[in-house]
Rosetta silent file (secondary structure, phi, psi, omega in degrees, C-alpha in Angstrom):
SEQUENCE: LISLVDGKRQWFKSKVGLEASETPRDEAFCSYVALHKKPLVTLDATRDPRFSDNPLLSTLGIRYYAGMPIFAKGTNQCLGTVCVIDTKPHKDEDP
SCORE:     score description
SCORE:     0.000 S_00000001
   1 L     0.000  145.396 -176.040    0.506   54.076    6.060 S_00000001
   2 L  -124.246  103.108 -156.014   -1.701   56.005    3.983 S_00000001
   3 E  -109.571  169.539  159.979   -0.703   59.704    4.391 S_00000001
   4 E  -148.022  133.893 -163.844   -2.044   63.059    2.861 S_00000001
   5 L  -100.213  174.436  153.105    0.452   66.133    2.626 S_00000001
   6 L  -154.531 -164.164  -73.747   -1.381   70.341    2.303 S_00000001
   7 L  -173.133   -6.473 -174.420    1.437   72.918    2.453 S_00000001
   8 L  -126.076  -45.512 -147.323    1.678   72.373    6.921 S_00000001
   9 E   175.583  125.616 -174.077    1.848   68.675    7.785 S_00000001
  10 E   -98.462  109.517  145.040    1.032   65.049    6.243 S_00000001
  11 E  -105.826  164.703 -138.968   -1.341   63.390    8.402 S_00000001
  12 E  -101.091  118.997  170.216   -1.590   59.485    8.428 S_00000001
  13 L   -93.876  -15.320 -171.870   -5.034   58.651    7.053 S_00000001
  14 L  -141.267   91.211 -146.560   -4.170   54.953    7.621 S_00000001
  15 L  -151.515  153.314 -173.112   -2.028   52.938    9.679 S_00000001
  16 L  -121.364  175.562  150.442   -0.136   49.946   11.624 S_00000001
  17 L    38.934   67.554  167.514    2.859   50.039   14.359 S_00000001
  18 L  -159.593   12.957  -78.324    2.620   53.560   14.576 S_00000001
  19 L   -86.368  -15.611 -171.569    1.323   55.990   17.389 S_00000001
  20 L   -83.581  170.203 -163.281    2.204   59.930   15.749 S_00000001
  21 L  -115.470  -45.035 -173.625   -1.303   60.525   14.179 S_00000001
  22 E  -112.092  174.356  146.886    0.579   63.896   11.768 S_00000001
  23 E  -131.279 -154.277 -171.091    3.893   64.796   11.444 S_00000001
  24 E  -103.492  131.837 -164.527    5.548   68.497    9.954 S_00000001
  25 L   -67.147  -20.953  165.104    5.478   68.805    6.590 S_00000001
  26 L  -104.291    7.981  147.318    9.112   69.815    6.288 S_00000001
  27 L   -76.366   13.881 -149.533    9.988   66.660    8.286 S_00000001
  28 L   -86.198  171.356  168.988    7.917   64.262    6.314 S_00000001
  29 L   -97.109  -29.765  164.143    9.463   61.973    3.760 S_00000001
  30 H   -57.653  -14.506  153.674    6.507   61.955    2.032 S_00000001
  31 H   -26.737  -58.892  176.577    7.121   65.072    0.960 S_00000001
  32 H   -78.389  -63.216  177.243    9.542   64.913   -1.534 S_00000001
  33 H   -25.173  -40.250 -166.077    6.918   61.448   -2.847 S_00000001
  34 H   -82.469  -74.963 -172.198    4.545   64.813   -3.173 S_00000001
  35 H   -41.696    5.202 -151.761    6.971   67.079   -4.801 S_00000001
  36 L  -179.372   32.320   -0.521    8.328   64.865   -7.301 S_00000001
  37 L   158.993   70.734 -166.356    5.181   63.518   -7.737 S_00000001
  38 L  -175.745  142.730   90.668    7.642   59.053   -8.269 S_00000001
  39 L    28.553  129.171  141.629    8.224   56.460   -6.532 S_00000001
  40 E  -156.815  108.953  157.812   10.819   57.085   -3.182 S_00000001
  41 E  -111.184  176.586  163.349   12.936   54.706   -1.638 S_00000001
  42 E  -141.378  141.538  162.255   16.031   54.974    0.959 S_00000001
  43 L   -82.916  -32.351  156.614   17.050   51.491    2.284 S_00000001
  44 L  -152.892  114.167  168.424   18.798   53.870    5.365 S_00000001
  45 L   -59.893   32.788 -174.037   17.726   56.938    5.844 S_00000001
  46 L  -124.434  -47.176 -171.572   20.901   57.565    7.839 S_00000001
  47 L   -97.040   27.230 -131.158   22.706   57.091    5.689 S_00000001
  48 L  -109.141   47.089 -140.491   20.393   59.176    3.268 S_00000001
  49 L   -54.217  -14.339 -149.727   22.249   62.950    2.831 S_00000001
  50 L   -61.512  -24.553 -171.953   18.210   63.778    1.584 S_00000001
  51 L  -141.759  -18.726 -171.402   17.173   62.808    5.673 S_00000001
  52 L   -42.992   -8.473  150.340   19.785   61.562    7.338 S_00000001
  53 L   -86.757   20.318 -159.901   19.186   65.013    9.789 S_00000001
  54 L  -107.489  120.198  159.495   15.988   64.953    9.760 S_00000001
  55 H     2.819  -75.067 -162.733   14.074   64.837   13.296 S_00000001
  56 H   -60.801   -2.867  174.703   12.113   61.284   12.474 S_00000001
  57 H   -69.848  -28.330 -170.910   15.145   59.182   12.729 S_00000001
  58 L  -105.110  -48.417  169.727   15.135   59.471   16.136 S_00000001
  59 L   -60.062  -34.622 -175.694   11.529   60.367   17.501 S_00000001
  60 L  -101.077  -34.052 -171.285    9.608   57.423   15.199 S_00000001
  61 L    92.785   11.794  167.363   13.257   55.537   14.783 S_00000001
  62 L   -50.309  102.629 -159.241   12.870   55.656   11.053 S_00000001
  63 L  -120.058  -69.949 -162.164   15.326   53.582    8.951 S_00000001
  64 L  -110.020  175.652 -179.098   13.971   52.392    5.215 S_00000001
  65 E  -162.963   94.697  146.307   11.071   54.228    3.839 S_00000001
  66 E  -106.263  137.613  170.912    8.927   53.330    0.555 S_00000001
  67 E  -155.642 -169.313 -150.505    6.760   54.958   -0.588 S_00000001
  68 L  -144.591  163.179 -174.289    4.700   55.767   -3.980 S_00000001
  69 L  -114.530  144.066 -167.264    2.066   59.190   -4.286 S_00000001
  70 L  -105.853  131.308 -173.304   -1.536   58.653   -4.843 S_00000001
  71 E  -118.646  153.035  166.290   -2.753   60.992   -6.792 S_00000001
  72 L  -105.301  118.333 -163.170   -6.345   62.646   -8.147 S_00000001
  73 L     0.497  152.405 -148.730   -8.364   61.327  -10.352 S_00000001
  74 L   -49.362   96.957  131.562   -7.234   62.326  -13.879 S_00000001
  75 L  -148.192 -172.651  167.528   -5.442   64.744  -12.924 S_00000001
  76 L   -85.578  -23.707  175.464   -1.503   65.052  -11.821 S_00000001
  77 L  -137.717 -125.524 -156.021   -1.435   65.794   -8.760 S_00000001
  78 E  -101.640  143.216  160.123   -0.684   64.295   -5.320 S_00000001
  79 L  -112.942   -0.820  162.663   -2.454   64.361   -2.761 S_00000001
  80 L   179.754 -157.079 -147.202   -0.474   62.131   -0.356 S_00000001
  81 L  -112.600 -174.899  -22.471    1.596   58.896   -0.071 S_00000001
  82 L    28.259   88.027 -176.041    1.108   54.949   -0.118 S_00000001
  83 E  -111.841  152.556  171.771    4.031   53.859    2.434 S_00000001
  84 L  -116.975  166.376   83.812    6.436   51.160    3.972 S_00000001
  85 L  -110.034  178.671 -149.297    8.598   52.279    6.464 S_00000001
  86 L  -143.281  150.741  168.834   10.760   50.062    8.808 S_00000001
  87 L   -90.919  -25.330 -152.453   12.915   50.610   11.948 S_00000001
  88 L  -133.338  130.959  172.813   15.501   48.330   11.220 S_00000001
  89 L   -47.517  147.566 -170.796   17.625   49.758    7.401 S_00000001
  90 L  -114.643  164.809 -158.094   16.784   47.583    4.416 S_00000001
  91 L  -120.025  143.041  169.899   19.124   45.565    2.505 S_00000001
  92 L  -108.130   51.546  141.502   18.893   45.480   -1.818 S_00000001
  93 L  -106.397    2.640 -175.128   17.321   42.360   -2.287 S_00000001
  94 L   -56.828  116.673  156.887   14.707   43.057    0.865 S_00000001
  95 L   -23.868    0.000    0.000   11.818   42.506   -0.553 S_00000001
């Protein structure tokens, strides 16, 4: 996925294997990346206290998330993320 994040939502500018075109920002895993301006990996969102009660676990079936911030050129402003999601949890050694 390539997502952009604004004050109320994240929307997907490029996606593969996902029907949704946007989600509310308060549910977006990408919000954590945008807020902290650093990469985030969660191997199993159901076991991660930040996401264990997130509605996207049931609506989109997300279990694995890995995201990198996208910055505006020459700034520290995070515009969104490049991320990978999966409906299956991953192990430490998974690529």
